Structure formats: C-alpha cells, structure tokens
PDB file of C-alpha atoms in Angstrom:
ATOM      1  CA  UNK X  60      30.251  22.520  25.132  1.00  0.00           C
ATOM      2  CA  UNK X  61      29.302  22.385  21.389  1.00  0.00           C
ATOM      3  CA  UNK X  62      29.942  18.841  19.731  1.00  0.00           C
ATOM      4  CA  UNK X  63      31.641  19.630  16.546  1.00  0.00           C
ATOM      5  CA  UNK X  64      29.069  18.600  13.149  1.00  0.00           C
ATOM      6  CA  UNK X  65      30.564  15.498  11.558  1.00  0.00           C
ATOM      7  CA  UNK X  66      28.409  15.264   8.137  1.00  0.00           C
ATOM      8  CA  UNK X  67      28.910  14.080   4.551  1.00  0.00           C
ATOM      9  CA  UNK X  68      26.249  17.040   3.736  1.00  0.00           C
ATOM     10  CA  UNK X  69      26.731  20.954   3.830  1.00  0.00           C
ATOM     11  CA  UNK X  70      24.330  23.758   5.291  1.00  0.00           C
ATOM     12  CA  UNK X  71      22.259  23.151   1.843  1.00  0.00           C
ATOM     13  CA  UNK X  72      21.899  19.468   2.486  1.00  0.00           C
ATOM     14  CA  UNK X  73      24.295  18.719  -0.555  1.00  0.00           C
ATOM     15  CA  UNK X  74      26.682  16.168  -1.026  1.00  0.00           C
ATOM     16  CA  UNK X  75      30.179  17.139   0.288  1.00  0.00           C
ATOM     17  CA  UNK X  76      33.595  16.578  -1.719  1.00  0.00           C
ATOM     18  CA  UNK X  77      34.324  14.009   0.695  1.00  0.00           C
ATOM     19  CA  UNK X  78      31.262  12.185   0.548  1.00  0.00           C
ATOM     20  CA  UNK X  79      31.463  12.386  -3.153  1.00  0.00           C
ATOM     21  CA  UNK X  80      35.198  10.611  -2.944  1.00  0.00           C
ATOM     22  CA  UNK X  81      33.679   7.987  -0.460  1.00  0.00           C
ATOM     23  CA  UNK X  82      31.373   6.621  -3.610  1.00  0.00           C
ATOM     24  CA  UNK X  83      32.881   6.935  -6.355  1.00  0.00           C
ATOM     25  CA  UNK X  84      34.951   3.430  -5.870  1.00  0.00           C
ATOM     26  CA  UNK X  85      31.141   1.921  -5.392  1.00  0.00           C
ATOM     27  CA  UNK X  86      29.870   3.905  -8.503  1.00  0.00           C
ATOM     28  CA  UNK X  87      30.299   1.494 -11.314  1.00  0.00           C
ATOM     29  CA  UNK X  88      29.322  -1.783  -9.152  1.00  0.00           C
ATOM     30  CA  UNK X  89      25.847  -0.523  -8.301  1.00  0.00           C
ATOM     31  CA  UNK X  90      25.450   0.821 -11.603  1.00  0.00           C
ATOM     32  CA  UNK X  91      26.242  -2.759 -13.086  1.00  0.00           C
ATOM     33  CA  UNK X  92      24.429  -4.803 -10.396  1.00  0.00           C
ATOM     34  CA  UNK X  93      21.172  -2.393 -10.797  1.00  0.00           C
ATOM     35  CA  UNK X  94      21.348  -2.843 -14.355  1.00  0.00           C
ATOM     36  CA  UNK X  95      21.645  -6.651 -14.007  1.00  0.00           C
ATOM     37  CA  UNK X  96      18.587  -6.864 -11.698  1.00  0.00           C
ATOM     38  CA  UNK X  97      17.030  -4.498 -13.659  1.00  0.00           C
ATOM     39  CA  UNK X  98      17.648  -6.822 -16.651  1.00  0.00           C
ATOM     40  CA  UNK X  99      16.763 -10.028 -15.255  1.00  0.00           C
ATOM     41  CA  UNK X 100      13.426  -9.036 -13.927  1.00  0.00           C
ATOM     42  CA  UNK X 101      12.710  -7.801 -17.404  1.00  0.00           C
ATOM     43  CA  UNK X 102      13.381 -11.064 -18.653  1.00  0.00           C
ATOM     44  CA  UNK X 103      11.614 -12.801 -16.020  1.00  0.00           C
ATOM     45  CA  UNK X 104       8.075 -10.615 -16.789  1.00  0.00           C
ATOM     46  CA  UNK X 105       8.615 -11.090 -20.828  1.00  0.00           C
ATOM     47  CA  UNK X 106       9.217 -14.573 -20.742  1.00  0.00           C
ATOM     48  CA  UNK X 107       6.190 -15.305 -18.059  1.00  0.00           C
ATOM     49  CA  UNK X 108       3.993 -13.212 -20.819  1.00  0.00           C
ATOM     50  CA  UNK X 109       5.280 -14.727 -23.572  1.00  0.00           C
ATOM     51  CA  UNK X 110       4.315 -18.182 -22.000  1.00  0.00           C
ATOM     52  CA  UNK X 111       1.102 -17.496 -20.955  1.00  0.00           C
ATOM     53  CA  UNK X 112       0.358 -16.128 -24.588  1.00  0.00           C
ATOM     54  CA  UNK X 113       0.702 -19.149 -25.492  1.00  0.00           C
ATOM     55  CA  UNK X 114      -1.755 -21.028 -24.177  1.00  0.00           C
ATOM     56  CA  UNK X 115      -5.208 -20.867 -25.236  1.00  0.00           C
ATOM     57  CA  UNK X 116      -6.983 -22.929 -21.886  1.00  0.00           C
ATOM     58  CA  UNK X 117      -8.590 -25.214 -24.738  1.00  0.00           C
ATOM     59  CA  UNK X 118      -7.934 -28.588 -22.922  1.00  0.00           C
ATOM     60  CA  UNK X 119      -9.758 -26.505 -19.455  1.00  0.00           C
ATOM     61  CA  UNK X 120     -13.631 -27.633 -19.297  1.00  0.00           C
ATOM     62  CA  UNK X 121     -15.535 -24.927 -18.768  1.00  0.00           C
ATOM     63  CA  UNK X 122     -18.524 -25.800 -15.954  1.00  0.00           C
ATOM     64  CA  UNK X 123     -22.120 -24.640 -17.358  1.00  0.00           C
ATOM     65  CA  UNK X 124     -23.356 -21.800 -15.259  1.00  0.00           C
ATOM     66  CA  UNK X 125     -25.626 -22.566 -12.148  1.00  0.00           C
ATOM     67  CA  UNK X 126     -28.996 -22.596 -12.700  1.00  0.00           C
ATOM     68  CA  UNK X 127     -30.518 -19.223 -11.954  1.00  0.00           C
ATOM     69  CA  UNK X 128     -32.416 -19.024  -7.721  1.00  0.00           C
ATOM     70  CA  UNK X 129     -34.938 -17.329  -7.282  1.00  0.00           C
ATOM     71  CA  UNK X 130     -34.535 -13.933  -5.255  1.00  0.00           C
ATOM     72  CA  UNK X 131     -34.678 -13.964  -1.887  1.00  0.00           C
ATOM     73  CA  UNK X 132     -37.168 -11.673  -0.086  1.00  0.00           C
ATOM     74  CA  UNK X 133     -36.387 -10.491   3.253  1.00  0.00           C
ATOM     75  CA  UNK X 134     -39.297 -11.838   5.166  1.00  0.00           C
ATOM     76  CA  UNK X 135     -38.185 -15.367   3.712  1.00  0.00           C
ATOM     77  CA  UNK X 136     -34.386 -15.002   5.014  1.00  0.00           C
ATOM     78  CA  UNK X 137     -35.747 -13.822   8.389  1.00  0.00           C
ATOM     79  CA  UNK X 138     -38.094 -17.158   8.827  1.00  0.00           C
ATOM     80  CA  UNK X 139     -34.846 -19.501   7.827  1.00  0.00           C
ATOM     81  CA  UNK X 140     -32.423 -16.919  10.220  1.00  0.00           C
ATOM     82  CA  UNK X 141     -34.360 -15.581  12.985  1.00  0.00           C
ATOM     83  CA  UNK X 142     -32.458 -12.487  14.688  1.00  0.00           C
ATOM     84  CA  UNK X 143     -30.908 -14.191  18.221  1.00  0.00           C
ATOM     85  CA  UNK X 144     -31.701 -11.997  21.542  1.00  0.00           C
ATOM     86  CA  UNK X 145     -34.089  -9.765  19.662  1.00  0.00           C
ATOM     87  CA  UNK X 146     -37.209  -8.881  21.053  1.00  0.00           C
ATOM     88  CA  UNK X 147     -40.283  -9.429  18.080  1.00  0.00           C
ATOM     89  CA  UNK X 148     -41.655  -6.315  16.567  1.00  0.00           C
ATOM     90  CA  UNK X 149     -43.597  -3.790  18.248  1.00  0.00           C
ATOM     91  CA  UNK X 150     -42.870  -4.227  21.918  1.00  0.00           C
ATOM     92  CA  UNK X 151     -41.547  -0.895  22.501  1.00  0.00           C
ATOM     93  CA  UNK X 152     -41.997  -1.493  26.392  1.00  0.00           C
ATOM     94  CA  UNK X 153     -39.985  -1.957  29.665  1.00  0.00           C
ATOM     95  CA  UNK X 154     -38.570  -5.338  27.668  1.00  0.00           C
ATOM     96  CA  UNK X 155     -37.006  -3.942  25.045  1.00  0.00           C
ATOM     97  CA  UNK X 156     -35.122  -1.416  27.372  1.00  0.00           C
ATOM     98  CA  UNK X 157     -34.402  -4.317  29.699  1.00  0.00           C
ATOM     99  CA  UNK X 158     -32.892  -6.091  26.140  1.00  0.00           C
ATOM    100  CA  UNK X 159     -30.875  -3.072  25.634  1.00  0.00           C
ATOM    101  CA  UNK X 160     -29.494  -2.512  29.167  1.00  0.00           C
ATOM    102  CA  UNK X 161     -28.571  -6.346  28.941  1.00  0.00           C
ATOM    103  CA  UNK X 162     -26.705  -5.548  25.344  1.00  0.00           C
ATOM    104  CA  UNK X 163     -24.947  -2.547  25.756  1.00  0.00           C
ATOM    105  CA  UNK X 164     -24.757  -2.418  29.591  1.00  0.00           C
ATOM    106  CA  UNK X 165     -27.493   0.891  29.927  1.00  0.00           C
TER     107      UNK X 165
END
C-alpha cells in the first residue's frame, strides 16, 4: 500500500499554487512586522552609538601603570613551585618507572 504524497512542494522542491494561496493572507503582516523589528533595532544600535559618542571618559581616573617586575627565570619559578609527585632530575632508575606505573597505571 502506497500512502498518497501530501506536500505544499512539487517534484522540483518548488512552492505549489496551493501553498502559494496558503501565504499570501500572511504576506503583508510579516512584511510589516519584519520591517518594524528591522527598524527598531536600527534605532536601538544608532542611538546606543550616538550616546556613547558622546562621552569623552574625562571624569574616569586613569590608574598609572604598574611598576615594571623583573622577568622571571625558570629555575626561580621552580624553587617558589616545586613540581608535586615528581621524582628530582636524573634518576632515570627503577623509581621513576615505579612513579610512572603509580601515575598512569603501567
């Protein structure tokens, strides 16, 4: 059993007459309304420019700039943060493989 196609589109995927008559009451109202939001958001971003534009931010203090730190080097950040659960440099023994079974579950 074939269910009949009920559509508002033909084979070409274009609008059908019926479709077509279906809208055209709704035609003018969306027209209008998308016009009027259209128009008001318009009005909305000209007026928030226009405002802004007008103020210069005189009566805003402006902080002075921090001094200037020195760099940081990495063996300084590494004494203030030591690593957590790292074995030091150069033990490339049993530990360290023992560290990474214990990590990643080797």
């Amino acid at each position: 059993m074939v269910i009949p196609r009920s559509t508002y589109y033909d084979r070409e995927y274009r609008q059908a007459a019926s479709l077509i008559r279906a809208r055209r009451p709704y035609l003018i109202k969306n027209a209008v309304t998308g016009l009027a939001l259209f128009g008001f958001t318009v009005c909305v971003y000209a007026y928030t420019i226009h405002a802004i534009a007008q103020d210069d931010f005189e009566d805003v203090p402006i902080p002075d700039a921090p001094p200037p730190q020195p760099a940081k080097t990495l063996e300084s950040v590494k004494t203030i943060n030591p690593p957590a659960n790292v074995p030091p440099a150069g033990t490339a023994t049993g530990s360290q493989k023992g560290w990474l079974r214990g990590m990643f579950g080797w």
